[in-house]
mmCIF file with all atom_site columns, C-alpha atoms in Angstrom:
data_model
loop_
_atom_site.group_PDB
_atom_site.id
_atom_site.type_symbol
_atom_site.label_atom_id
_atom_site.label_alt_id
_atom_site.label_comp_id
_atom_site.label_asym_id
_atom_site.label_entity_id
_atom_site.label_seq_id
_atom_site.pdbx_PDB_ins_code
_atom_site.Cartn_x
_atom_site.Cartn_y
_atom_site.Cartn_z
_atom_site.occupancy
_atom_site.B_iso_or_equiv
_atom_site.pdbx_formal_charge
_atom_site.auth_seq_id
_atom_site.auth_comp_id
_atom_site.auth_asym_id
_atom_site.auth_atom_id
_atom_site.pdbx_PDB_model_num
ATOM 1   C CA . GLN X 1 1   ? 52.800 -41.846 19.198 1.00 92.00 ? 1   GLN X CA 1
ATOM 2   C CA . VAL X 1 2   ? 51.595 -39.276 21.700 1.00 94.00 ? 2   VAL X CA 1
ATOM 3   C CA . GLN X 1 3   ? 50.734 -40.978 24.973 1.00 96.00 ? 3   GLN X CA 1
ATOM 4   C CA . LEU X 1 4   ? 49.926 -40.045 28.561 1.00 98.00 ? 4   LEU X CA 1
ATOM 5   C CA . VAL X 1 5   ? 50.280 -42.853 31.101 1.00 98.00 ? 5   VAL X CA 1
ATOM 6   C CA . GLN X 1 6   ? 48.871 -42.315 34.567 1.00 98.00 ? 6   GLN X CA 1
ATOM 7   C CA . SER X 1 7   ? 49.628 -44.026 37.862 1.00 98.00 ? 7   SER X CA 1
ATOM 8   C CA . GLY X 1 8   ? 47.384 -46.725 39.240 1.00 98.00 ? 8   GLY X CA 1
ATOM 9   C CA . ALA X 1 9   ? 44.216 -46.678 41.286 1.00 98.00 ? 9   ALA X CA 1
ATOM 10  C CA . GLU X 1 10  ? 44.289 -45.402 44.856 1.00 98.00 ? 10  GLU X CA 1
ATOM 11  C CA . VAL X 1 11  ? 42.152 -45.993 47.916 1.00 98.00 ? 11  VAL X CA 1
ATOM 12  C CA . LYS X 1 12  ? 42.389 -43.316 50.589 1.00 98.00 ? 12  LYS X CA 1
ATOM 13  C CA . LYS X 1 13  ? 40.735 -42.519 53.886 1.00 98.00 ? 13  LYS X CA 1
ATOM 14  C CA . PRO X 1 14  ? 38.936 -39.222 54.463 1.00 98.00 ? 14  PRO X CA 1
ATOM 15  C CA . GLY X 1 15  ? 41.373 -36.477 55.382 1.00 97.00 ? 15  GLY X CA 1
ATOM 16  C CA . ALA X 1 16  ? 44.289 -38.080 53.577 1.00 98.00 ? 16  ALA X CA 1
ATOM 17  C CA . SER X 1 17  ? 46.101 -36.832 50.471 1.00 98.00 ? 17  SER X CA 1
ATOM 18  C CA . VAL X 1 18  ? 46.633 -38.463 47.094 1.00 98.00 ? 18  VAL X CA 1
ATOM 19  C CA . LYS X 1 19  ? 49.209 -37.825 44.391 1.00 98.00 ? 19  LYS X CA 1
ATOM 20  C CA . VAL X 1 20  ? 48.592 -38.988 40.822 1.00 98.00 ? 20  VAL X CA 1
ATOM 21  C CA . SER X 1 21  ? 51.257 -38.930 38.136 1.00 98.00 ? 21  SER X CA 1
ATOM 22  C CA . CYS X 1 22  ? 51.004 -38.555 34.363 1.00 98.00 ? 22  CYS X CA 1
ATOM 23  C CA . LYS X 1 23  ? 53.969 -39.452 32.171 1.00 98.00 ? 23  LYS X CA 1
ATOM 24  C CA . ALA X 1 24  ? 54.046 -37.998 28.666 1.00 98.00 ? 24  ALA X CA 1
ATOM 25  C CA . SER X 1 25  ? 55.750 -39.419 25.611 1.00 97.00 ? 25  SER X CA 1
ATOM 26  C CA . GLY X 1 26  ? 55.745 -38.832 21.879 1.00 96.00 ? 26  GLY X CA 1
ATOM 27  C CA . TYR X 1 27  ? 55.899 -35.041 22.021 1.00 95.00 ? 27  TYR X CA 1
ATOM 28  C CA . THR X 1 28  ? 57.930 -32.257 23.623 1.00 96.00 ? 28  THR X CA 1
ATOM 29  C CA . PHE X 1 29  ? 56.523 -32.140 27.149 1.00 96.00 ? 29  PHE X CA 1
ATOM 30  C CA . THR X 1 30  ? 57.447 -28.532 27.832 1.00 97.00 ? 30  THR X CA 1
ATOM 31  C CA . ASN X 1 31  ? 55.699 -27.199 24.727 1.00 96.00 ? 31  ASN X CA 1
ATOM 32  C CA . TYR X 1 32  ? 52.126 -27.782 25.915 1.00 96.00 ? 32  TYR X CA 1
ATOM 33  C CA . PRO X 1 33  ? 50.084 -27.194 29.056 1.00 96.00 ? 33  PRO X CA 1
ATOM 34  C CA . MET X 1 34  ? 48.889 -30.137 31.115 1.00 97.00 ? 34  MET X CA 1
ATOM 35  C CA . HIS X 1 35  ? 45.392 -30.087 32.522 1.00 97.00 ? 35  HIS X CA 1
ATOM 36  C CA . TRP X 1 36  ? 43.712 -32.197 35.170 1.00 98.00 ? 36  TRP X CA 1
ATOM 37  C CA . VAL X 1 37  ? 40.045 -33.105 34.855 1.00 98.00 ? 37  VAL X CA 1
ATOM 38  C CA . ARG X 1 38  ? 37.998 -35.401 37.036 1.00 97.00 ? 38  ARG X CA 1
ATOM 39  C CA . GLN X 1 39  ? 34.786 -37.360 36.573 1.00 96.00 ? 39  GLN X CA 1
ATOM 40  C CA . ALA X 1 40  ? 32.823 -38.411 39.624 1.00 96.00 ? 40  ALA X CA 1
ATOM 41  C CA . PRO X 1 41  ? 30.327 -41.272 39.233 1.00 93.00 ? 41  PRO X CA 1
ATOM 42  C CA . GLY X 1 42  ? 27.342 -40.087 37.210 1.00 88.00 ? 42  GLY X CA 1
ATOM 43  C CA . GLN X 1 43  ? 28.669 -36.537 37.024 1.00 91.00 ? 43  GLN X CA 1
ATOM 44  C CA . ARG X 1 44  ? 29.943 -34.362 34.221 1.00 93.00 ? 44  ARG X CA 1
ATOM 45  C CA . LEU X 1 45  ? 33.624 -33.791 33.569 1.00 95.00 ? 45  LEU X CA 1
ATOM 46  C CA . GLU X 1 46  ? 35.093 -31.200 35.941 1.00 96.00 ? 46  GLU X CA 1
ATOM 47  C CA . TRP X 1 47  ? 38.217 -29.202 35.186 1.00 96.00 ? 47  TRP X CA 1
ATOM 48  C CA . MET X 1 48  ? 40.545 -28.838 38.186 1.00 97.00 ? 48  MET X CA 1
ATOM 49  C CA . GLY X 1 49  ? 43.609 -26.933 37.063 1.00 96.00 ? 49  GLY X CA 1
ATOM 50  C CA . TRP X 1 50  ? 46.550 -26.766 34.708 1.00 97.00 ? 50  TRP X CA 1
ATOM 51  C CA . ILE X 1 51  ? 50.276 -26.247 34.601 1.00 97.00 ? 51  ILE X CA 1
ATOM 52  C CA . ASN X 1 52  ? 52.417 -24.592 31.991 1.00 97.00 ? 52  ASN X CA 1
ATOM 53  C CA . ALA X 1 53  ? 54.851 -27.467 31.537 1.00 97.00 ? 53  ALA X CA 1
ATOM 54  C CA . GLY X 1 54  ? 57.501 -25.059 30.276 1.00 96.00 ? 54  GLY X CA 1
ATOM 55  C CA . ASN X 1 55  ? 57.721 -22.558 33.117 1.00 96.00 ? 55  ASN X CA 1
ATOM 56  C CA . GLY X 1 56  ? 55.760 -24.338 35.847 1.00 97.00 ? 56  GLY X CA 1
ATOM 57  C CA . ASN X 1 57  ? 53.079 -21.677 36.246 1.00 97.00 ? 57  ASN X CA 1
ATOM 58  C CA . THR X 1 58  ? 49.801 -23.056 37.506 1.00 97.00 ? 58  THR X CA 1
ATOM 59  C CA . LYS X 1 59  ? 46.166 -22.047 37.692 1.00 96.00 ? 59  LYS X CA 1
ATOM 60  C CA . TYR X 1 60  ? 43.472 -23.805 39.671 1.00 96.00 ? 60  TYR X CA 1
ATOM 61  C CA . SER X 1 61  ? 39.720 -23.850 39.741 1.00 95.00 ? 61  SER X CA 1
ATOM 62  C CA . GLN X 1 62  ? 38.548 -21.859 42.736 1.00 95.00 ? 62  GLN X CA 1
ATOM 63  C CA . LYS X 1 63  ? 36.595 -24.910 43.863 1.00 94.00 ? 63  LYS X CA 1
ATOM 64  C CA . PHE X 1 64  ? 39.855 -26.721 44.634 1.00 92.00 ? 64  PHE X CA 1
ATOM 65  C CA . GLN X 1 65  ? 42.015 -23.748 45.637 1.00 86.00 ? 65  GLN X CA 1
ATOM 66  C CA . GLY X 1 66  ? 43.982 -24.567 48.758 1.00 92.00 ? 66  GLY X CA 1
ATOM 67  C CA . ARG X 1 67  ? 43.563 -28.321 48.362 1.00 97.00 ? 67  ARG X CA 1
ATOM 68  C CA . VAL X 1 68  ? 45.179 -28.975 44.986 1.00 98.00 ? 68  VAL X CA 1
ATOM 69  C CA . THR X 1 69  ? 48.764 -28.648 43.810 1.00 98.00 ? 69  THR X CA 1
ATOM 70  C CA . ILE X 1 70  ? 49.925 -29.424 40.281 1.00 98.00 ? 70  ILE X CA 1
ATOM 71  C CA . THR X 1 71  ? 53.638 -29.860 39.635 1.00 98.00 ? 71  THR X CA 1
ATOM 72  C CA . ARG X 1 72  ? 55.847 -31.233 36.911 1.00 98.00 ? 72  ARG X CA 1
ATOM 73  C CA . ASP X 1 73  ? 59.259 -32.837 36.478 1.00 98.00 ? 73  ASP X CA 1
ATOM 74  C CA . THR X 1 74  ? 60.568 -31.842 33.075 1.00 97.00 ? 74  THR X CA 1
ATOM 75  C CA . SER X 1 75  ? 63.441 -34.347 33.228 1.00 97.00 ? 75  SER X CA 1
ATOM 76  C CA . ALA X 1 76  ? 60.876 -37.137 33.507 1.00 98.00 ? 76  ALA X CA 1
ATOM 77  C CA . SER X 1 77  ? 58.222 -35.543 31.264 1.00 98.00 ? 77  SER X CA 1
ATOM 78  C CA . THR X 1 78  ? 55.785 -36.137 34.086 1.00 98.00 ? 78  THR X CA 1
ATOM 79  C CA . ALA X 1 79  ? 53.075 -34.034 35.662 1.00 98.00 ? 79  ALA X CA 1
ATOM 80  C CA . TYR X 1 80  ? 51.523 -34.595 39.063 1.00 98.00 ? 80  TYR X CA 1
ATOM 81  C CA . ILE X 1 81  ? 48.383 -33.617 40.860 1.00 98.00 ? 81  ILE X CA 1
ATOM 82  C CA . ASP X 1 82  ? 48.229 -33.636 44.647 1.00 98.00 ? 82  ASP X CA 1
ATOM 83  C CA . LEU X 1 83  ? 44.811 -33.367 46.302 1.00 98.00 ? 83  LEU X CA 1
ATOM 84  C CA . SER X 1 84  ? 44.644 -33.034 50.074 1.00 98.00 ? 84  SER X CA 1
ATOM 85  C CA . SER X 1 85  ? 41.945 -33.213 52.766 1.00 97.00 ? 85  SER X CA 1
ATOM 86  C CA . LEU X 1 86  ? 40.118 -35.868 50.794 1.00 98.00 ? 86  LEU X CA 1
ATOM 87  C CA . ARG X 1 87  ? 36.434 -36.444 51.334 1.00 97.00 ? 87  ARG X CA 1
ATOM 88  C CA . SER X 1 88  ? 33.998 -38.972 49.928 1.00 96.00 ? 88  SER X CA 1
ATOM 89  C CA . GLU X 1 89  ? 32.903 -36.522 47.235 1.00 96.00 ? 89  GLU X CA 1
ATOM 90  C CA . ASP X 1 90  ? 36.435 -36.659 45.795 1.00 97.00 ? 90  ASP X CA 1
ATOM 91  C CA . THR X 1 91  ? 35.862 -40.247 44.689 1.00 98.00 ? 91  THR X CA 1
ATOM 92  C CA . ALA X 1 92  ? 36.309 -39.981 40.930 1.00 98.00 ? 92  ALA X CA 1
ATOM 93  C CA . VAL X 1 93  ? 38.387 -40.877 37.915 1.00 98.00 ? 93  VAL X CA 1
ATOM 94  C CA . TYR X 1 94  ? 41.150 -38.310 37.511 1.00 98.00 ? 94  TYR X CA 1
ATOM 95  C CA . TYR X 1 95  ? 42.453 -37.585 34.012 1.00 98.00 ? 95  TYR X CA 1
ATOM 96  C CA . CYS X 1 96  ? 45.439 -35.641 32.763 1.00 98.00 ? 96  CYS X CA 1
ATOM 97  C CA . ALA X 1 97  ? 45.068 -34.060 29.336 1.00 97.00 ? 97  ALA X CA 1
ATOM 98  C CA . SER X 1 98  ? 47.674 -32.158 27.357 1.00 96.00 ? 98  SER X CA 1
ATOM 99  C CA . GLY X 1 99  ? 47.451 -29.300 24.926 1.00 91.00 ? 99  GLY X CA 1
ATOM 100 C CA . ALA X 1 100 ? 45.573 -26.062 24.793 1.00 85.00 ? 100 ALA X CA 1
ATOM 101 C CA . PHE X 1 101 ? 41.912 -26.931 25.323 1.00 85.00 ? 101 PHE X CA 1
ATOM 102 C CA . LEU X 1 102 ? 42.821 -30.584 25.994 1.00 87.00 ? 102 LEU X CA 1
ATOM 103 C CA . GLY X 1 103 ? 43.408 -31.397 22.358 1.00 85.00 ? 103 GLY X CA 1
ATOM 104 C CA . ILE X 1 104 ? 46.686 -33.335 22.286 1.00 86.00 ? 104 ILE X CA 1
ATOM 105 C CA . ALA X 1 105 ? 46.007 -36.446 24.363 1.00 94.00 ? 105 ALA X CA 1
ATOM 106 C CA . TRP X 1 106 ? 44.301 -37.754 27.490 1.00 96.00 ? 106 TRP X CA 1
ATOM 107 C CA . GLY X 1 107 ? 45.633 -40.204 30.022 1.00 97.00 ? 107 GLY X CA 1
ATOM 108 C CA . GLN X 1 108 ? 43.820 -43.452 30.704 1.00 97.00 ? 108 GLN X CA 1
ATOM 109 C CA . GLY X 1 109 ? 42.428 -42.148 33.988 1.00 98.00 ? 109 GLY X CA 1
ATOM 110 C CA . THR X 1 110 ? 43.172 -42.965 37.624 1.00 98.00 ? 110 THR X CA 1
ATOM 111 C CA . LEU X 1 111 ? 40.386 -44.048 39.950 1.00 98.00 ? 111 LEU X CA 1
ATOM 112 C CA . VAL X 1 112 ? 40.684 -42.487 43.380 1.00 98.00 ? 112 VAL X CA 1
ATOM 113 C CA . THR X 1 113 ? 38.340 -43.931 45.978 1.00 98.00 ? 113 THR X CA 1
ATOM 114 C CA . VAL X 1 114 ? 37.873 -42.141 49.286 1.00 98.00 ? 114 VAL X CA 1
ATOM 115 C CA . SER X 1 115 ? 36.350 -44.390 51.896 1.00 97.00 ? 115 SER X CA 1
ATOM 116 C CA . SER X 1 116 ? 36.656 -44.996 55.591 1.00 94.00 ? 116 SER X CA 1
ATOM 117 C CA . ASP L 2 1   ? 30.951 -20.282 36.299 1.00 94.00 ? 1   ASP L CA 1
ATOM 118 C CA . VAL L 2 2   ? 29.567 -20.566 32.775 1.00 96.00 ? 2   VAL L CA 1
ATOM 119 C CA . VAL L 2 3   ? 26.849 -23.200 32.630 1.00 97.00 ? 3   VAL L CA 1
ATOM 120 C CA . MET L 2 4   ? 26.798 -25.485 29.598 1.00 98.00 ? 4   MET L CA 1
ATOM 121 C CA . THR L 2 5   ? 23.481 -27.208 28.962 1.00 98.00 ? 5   THR L CA 1
ATOM 122 C CA . GLN L 2 6   ? 23.246 -30.091 26.520 1.00 98.00 ? 6   GLN L CA 1
ATOM 123 C CA . SER L 2 7   ? 20.218 -31.707 24.919 1.00 97.00 ? 7   SER L CA 1
ATOM 124 C CA . PRO L 2 8   ? 19.123 -34.358 24.575 1.00 97.00 ? 8   PRO L CA 1
ATOM 125 C CA . LEU L 2 9   ? 20.840 -36.295 27.351 1.00 97.00 ? 9   LEU L CA 1
ATOM 126 C CA . SER L 2 10  ? 20.099 -39.578 25.595 1.00 98.00 ? 10  SER L CA 1
ATOM 127 C CA . LEU L 2 11  ? 20.002 -40.048 21.837 1.00 98.00 ? 11  LEU L CA 1
ATOM 128 C CA . PRO L 2 12  ? 19.037 -43.408 20.300 1.00 97.00 ? 12  PRO L CA 1
ATOM 129 C CA . VAL L 2 13  ? 19.969 -43.392 16.630 1.00 97.00 ? 13  VAL L CA 1
ATOM 130 C CA . THR L 2 14  ? 19.731 -45.738 13.665 1.00 97.00 ? 14  THR L CA 1
ATOM 131 C CA . LEU L 2 15  ? 22.938 -46.734 11.923 1.00 97.00 ? 15  LEU L CA 1
ATOM 132 C CA . GLY L 2 16  ? 23.490 -44.625 8.833  1.00 97.00 ? 16  GLY L CA 1
ATOM 133 C CA . GLN L 2 17  ? 21.060 -41.930 9.944  1.00 97.00 ? 17  GLN L CA 1
ATOM 134 C CA . PRO L 2 18  ? 22.006 -38.392 11.025 1.00 97.00 ? 18  PRO L CA 1
ATOM 135 C CA . ALA L 2 19  ? 22.248 -37.277 14.651 1.00 98.00 ? 19  ALA L CA 1
ATOM 136 C CA . SER L 2 20  ? 22.401 -33.860 16.251 1.00 98.00 ? 20  SER L CA 1
ATOM 137 C CA . ILE L 2 21  ? 23.417 -32.729 19.749 1.00 98.00 ? 21  ILE L CA 1
ATOM 138 C CA . SER L 2 22  ? 22.818 -29.242 21.106 1.00 98.00 ? 22  SER L CA 1
ATOM 139 C CA . CYS L 2 23  ? 24.786 -27.280 23.660 1.00 98.00 ? 23  CYS L CA 1
ATOM 140 C CA . ARG L 2 24  ? 23.795 -23.902 25.062 1.00 98.00 ? 24  ARG L CA 1
ATOM 141 C CA . SER L 2 25  ? 26.088 -21.628 27.047 1.00 97.00 ? 25  SER L CA 1
ATOM 142 C CA . SER L 2 26  ? 24.931 -19.221 29.742 1.00 96.00 ? 26  SER L CA 1
ATOM 143 C CA . GLN L 2 27  ? 27.273 -16.531 28.379 1.00 95.00 ? 27  GLN L CA 1
ATOM 144 C CA . SER L 2 28  ? 28.837 -15.580 25.100 1.00 94.00 ? 28  SER L CA 1
ATOM 145 C CA . LEU L 2 29  ? 31.865 -17.736 24.310 1.00 95.00 ? 29  LEU L CA 1
ATOM 146 C CA . VAL L 2 30  ? 33.504 -15.163 22.072 1.00 93.00 ? 30  VAL L CA 1
ATOM 147 C CA . TYR L 2 31  ? 36.871 -14.383 23.643 1.00 94.00 ? 31  TYR L CA 1
ATOM 148 C CA . SER L 2 32  ? 38.623 -11.021 23.522 1.00 93.00 ? 32  SER L CA 1
ATOM 149 C CA . ASP L 2 33  ? 40.788 -12.308 20.638 1.00 94.00 ? 33  ASP L CA 1
ATOM 150 C CA . GLY L 2 34  ? 37.670 -12.810 18.519 1.00 94.00 ? 34  GLY L CA 1
ATOM 151 C CA . ASN L 2 35  ? 37.761 -16.601 18.663 1.00 95.00 ? 35  ASN L CA 1
ATOM 152 C CA . THR L 2 36  ? 34.927 -18.711 20.042 1.00 96.00 ? 36  THR L CA 1
ATOM 153 C CA . TYR L 2 37  ? 36.240 -21.356 22.398 1.00 96.00 ? 37  TYR L CA 1
ATOM 154 C CA . LEU L 2 38  ? 33.756 -24.189 22.210 1.00 97.00 ? 38  LEU L CA 1
ATOM 155 C CA . SER L 2 39  ? 34.991 -27.758 21.856 1.00 97.00 ? 39  SER L CA 1
ATOM 156 C CA . TRP L 2 40  ? 33.322 -31.154 21.525 1.00 98.00 ? 40  TRP L CA 1
ATOM 157 C CA . PHE L 2 41  ? 34.650 -34.350 23.089 1.00 97.00 ? 41  PHE L CA 1
ATOM 158 C CA . GLN L 2 42  ? 33.760 -37.992 22.521 1.00 97.00 ? 42  GLN L CA 1
ATOM 159 C CA . GLN L 2 43  ? 34.051 -40.628 25.247 1.00 96.00 ? 43  GLN L CA 1
ATOM 160 C CA . ARG L 2 44  ? 33.570 -44.145 23.964 1.00 96.00 ? 44  ARG L CA 1
ATOM 161 C CA . PRO L 2 45  ? 32.582 -46.827 26.490 1.00 95.00 ? 45  PRO L CA 1
ATOM 162 C CA . GLY L 2 46  ? 35.516 -47.679 28.729 1.00 92.00 ? 46  GLY L CA 1
ATOM 163 C CA . GLN L 2 47  ? 37.789 -45.075 27.148 1.00 94.00 ? 47  GLN L CA 1
ATOM 164 C CA . SER L 2 48  ? 39.104 -41.643 27.991 1.00 95.00 ? 48  SER L CA 1
ATOM 165 C CA . PRO L 2 49  ? 37.585 -38.623 26.295 1.00 95.00 ? 49  PRO L CA 1
ATOM 166 C CA . ARG L 2 50  ? 39.142 -37.314 23.095 1.00 96.00 ? 50  ARG L CA 1
ATOM 167 C CA . ARG L 2 51  ? 38.578 -34.002 21.417 1.00 96.00 ? 51  ARG L CA 1
ATOM 168 C CA . LEU L 2 52  ? 36.700 -34.022 18.102 1.00 97.00 ? 52  LEU L CA 1
ATOM 169 C CA . ILE L 2 53  ? 36.050 -30.362 17.383 1.00 97.00 ? 53  ILE L CA 1
ATOM 170 C CA . TYR L 2 54  ? 37.677 -27.128 18.565 1.00 97.00 ? 54  TYR L CA 1
ATOM 171 C CA . GLU L 2 55  ? 36.696 -23.473 18.121 1.00 97.00 ? 55  GLU L CA 1
ATOM 172 C CA . VAL L 2 56  ? 33.146 -24.445 17.149 1.00 97.00 ? 56  VAL L CA 1
ATOM 173 C CA . SER L 2 57  ? 33.779 -26.117 13.815 1.00 97.00 ? 57  SER L CA 1
ATOM 174 C CA . ASN L 2 58  ? 37.394 -27.251 13.365 1.00 97.00 ? 58  ASN L CA 1
ATOM 175 C CA . ARG L 2 59  ? 37.865 -31.015 13.310 1.00 97.00 ? 59  ARG L CA 1
ATOM 176 C CA . ASP L 2 60  ? 40.877 -32.463 15.076 1.00 95.00 ? 60  ASP L CA 1
ATOM 177 C CA . SER L 2 61  ? 43.299 -34.613 13.135 1.00 92.00 ? 61  SER L CA 1
ATOM 178 C CA . GLY L 2 62  ? 41.903 -38.042 12.339 1.00 94.00 ? 62  GLY L CA 1
ATOM 179 C CA . VAL L 2 63  ? 38.289 -37.152 13.061 1.00 97.00 ? 63  VAL L CA 1
ATOM 180 C CA . PRO L 2 64  ? 35.963 -38.413 10.288 1.00 97.00 ? 64  PRO L CA 1
ATOM 181 C CA . ASP L 2 65  ? 34.327 -35.717 8.211  1.00 96.00 ? 65  ASP L CA 1
ATOM 182 C CA . ARG L 2 66  ? 30.875 -37.014 9.152  1.00 98.00 ? 66  ARG L CA 1
ATOM 183 C CA . PHE L 2 67  ? 31.357 -34.950 12.340 1.00 98.00 ? 67  PHE L CA 1
ATOM 184 C CA . SER L 2 68  ? 30.688 -31.228 12.067 1.00 98.00 ? 68  SER L CA 1
ATOM 185 C CA . GLY L 2 69  ? 30.139 -28.344 14.451 1.00 98.00 ? 69  GLY L CA 1
ATOM 186 C CA . SER L 2 70  ? 28.212 -25.107 14.123 1.00 97.00 ? 70  SER L CA 1
ATOM 187 C CA . ARG L 2 71  ? 27.021 -22.139 16.129 1.00 96.00 ? 71  ARG L CA 1
ATOM 188 C CA . SER L 2 72  ? 24.082 -19.787 16.323 1.00 93.00 ? 72  SER L CA 1
ATOM 189 C CA . GLY L 2 73  ? 24.653 -17.171 19.006 1.00 90.00 ? 73  GLY L CA 1
ATOM 190 C CA . THR L 2 74  ? 25.126 -19.062 22.265 1.00 91.00 ? 74  THR L CA 1
ATOM 191 C CA . ASP L 2 75  ? 23.694 -22.280 20.820 1.00 95.00 ? 75  ASP L CA 1
ATOM 192 C CA . PHE L 2 76  ? 26.118 -24.843 19.461 1.00 98.00 ? 76  PHE L CA 1
ATOM 193 C CA . THR L 2 77  ? 25.455 -28.047 17.547 1.00 98.00 ? 77  THR L CA 1
ATOM 194 C CA . LEU L 2 78  ? 27.427 -31.199 16.881 1.00 98.00 ? 78  LEU L CA 1
ATOM 195 C CA . LYS L 2 79  ? 26.148 -33.152 13.905 1.00 98.00 ? 79  LYS L CA 1
ATOM 196 C CA . ILE L 2 80  ? 26.947 -36.647 12.770 1.00 98.00 ? 80  ILE L CA 1
ATOM 197 C CA . SER L 2 81  ? 25.889 -36.984 9.152  1.00 97.00 ? 81  SER L CA 1
ATOM 198 C CA . ARG L 2 82  ? 25.643 -40.792 9.157  1.00 97.00 ? 82  ARG L CA 1
ATOM 199 C CA . VAL L 2 83  ? 26.030 -42.555 12.482 1.00 97.00 ? 83  VAL L CA 1
ATOM 200 C CA . ALA L 2 84  ? 28.474 -45.464 12.535 1.00 97.00 ? 84  ALA L CA 1
ATOM 201 C CA . ALA L 2 85  ? 28.718 -48.197 15.162 1.00 97.00 ? 85  ALA L CA 1
ATOM 202 C CA . GLU L 2 86  ? 31.958 -46.723 16.544 1.00 97.00 ? 86  GLU L CA 1
ATOM 203 C CA . ASP L 2 87  ? 30.188 -43.427 17.310 1.00 98.00 ? 87  ASP L CA 1
ATOM 204 C CA . VAL L 2 88  ? 28.461 -44.943 20.349 1.00 98.00 ? 88  VAL L CA 1
ATOM 205 C CA . GLY L 2 89  ? 29.467 -43.126 23.504 1.00 97.00 ? 89  GLY L CA 1
ATOM 206 C CA . VAL L 2 90  ? 28.983 -39.912 25.449 1.00 97.00 ? 90  VAL L CA 1
ATOM 207 C CA . TYR L 2 91  ? 29.576 -36.525 23.869 1.00 98.00 ? 91  TYR L CA 1
ATOM 208 C CA . TYR L 2 92  ? 30.482 -33.425 25.865 1.00 98.00 ? 92  TYR L CA 1
ATOM 209 C CA . CYS L 2 93  ? 30.725 -29.795 24.918 1.00 98.00 ? 93  CYS L CA 1
ATOM 210 C CA . MET L 2 94  ? 33.255 -27.627 26.746 1.00 97.00 ? 94  MET L CA 1
ATOM 211 C CA . GLN L 2 95  ? 33.768 -23.875 26.860 1.00 97.00 ? 95  GLN L CA 1
ATOM 212 C CA . GLY L 2 96  ? 37.224 -22.407 27.203 1.00 95.00 ? 96  GLY L CA 1
ATOM 213 C CA . ALA L 2 97  ? 36.409 -18.712 26.912 1.00 95.00 ? 97  ALA L CA 1
ATOM 214 C CA . HIS L 2 98  ? 35.799 -18.084 30.606 1.00 95.00 ? 98  HIS L CA 1
ATOM 215 C CA . TRP L 2 99  ? 37.665 -19.242 33.692 1.00 92.00 ? 99  TRP L CA 1
ATOM 216 C CA . PRO L 2 100 ? 37.288 -22.049 34.693 1.00 93.00 ? 100 PRO L CA 1
ATOM 217 C CA . PRO L 2 101 ? 36.593 -24.170 31.617 1.00 95.00 ? 101 PRO L CA 1
ATOM 218 C CA . THR L 2 102 ? 33.281 -25.977 32.047 1.00 97.00 ? 102 THR L CA 1
ATOM 219 C CA . PHE L 2 103 ? 31.608 -28.990 30.431 1.00 97.00 ? 103 PHE L CA 1
ATOM 220 C CA . GLY L 2 104 ? 28.082 -29.905 29.495 1.00 98.00 ? 104 GLY L CA 1
ATOM 221 C CA . GLN L 2 105 ? 26.327 -32.823 31.194 1.00 97.00 ? 105 GLN L CA 1
ATOM 222 C CA . GLY L 2 106 ? 27.022 -35.170 28.321 1.00 97.00 ? 106 GLY L CA 1
ATOM 223 C CA . THR L 2 107 ? 24.778 -36.764 25.685 1.00 98.00 ? 107 THR L CA 1
ATOM 224 C CA . LYS L 2 108 ? 24.722 -40.532 25.450 1.00 97.00 ? 108 LYS L CA 1
ATOM 225 C CA . VAL L 2 109 ? 24.501 -41.773 21.866 1.00 98.00 ? 109 VAL L CA 1
ATOM 226 C CA . GLU L 2 110 ? 23.356 -45.341 21.432 1.00 97.00 ? 110 GLU L CA 1
ATOM 227 C CA . ILE L 2 111 ? 22.207 -47.459 18.526 1.00 96.00 ? 111 ILE L CA 1
ATOM 228 C CA . LYS L 2 112 ? 18.508 -48.299 18.330 1.00 93.00 ? 112 LYS L CA 1
#
């Protein structure tokens, strides 16, 4: 079955970077875009960016431009999100979600905690 | 960014009774291709979101037919014809017509 499995929880200090992975299975990875969405405590879902898993093209929300990088490894059917210059407001659950308009599958979420 | 406003934010419902959630967009969600990119997502307690409805009224595979979506201008509605216990959770609308995609605040559905 279609599945997205994300890497485990992270605790980071302010100013550090974090990289979260998302491994896809059960479908052809390169056929669908991969999105990254986050959910801070008590906040609505927030879309961060996406990657065309086929050609590697990316597009980011302007809010995160300059701090976020989304990549993929087609041989491993895995997408990654790298967020730098972390601050306390980046504490959130980070989700990957595949398919146009996030309709194929979602990962289980990765909690990233930013704390000194 | 397009602002998506949901109401109510909390919805206590009786099992077997209907429920309705509204979502209003600050701009038209009709894209240049003629399609309207409004989706609904369900997030059950402790789970990741999953999409229920896309392009206003199309149910995703495996979604019970008690869920339906409709539109009137920039107002969108998700209806549950008869609420079941497994429908408890938070429901989000999302627009995909304008960059970046944006979500509503979420509506928490709980059983009375």
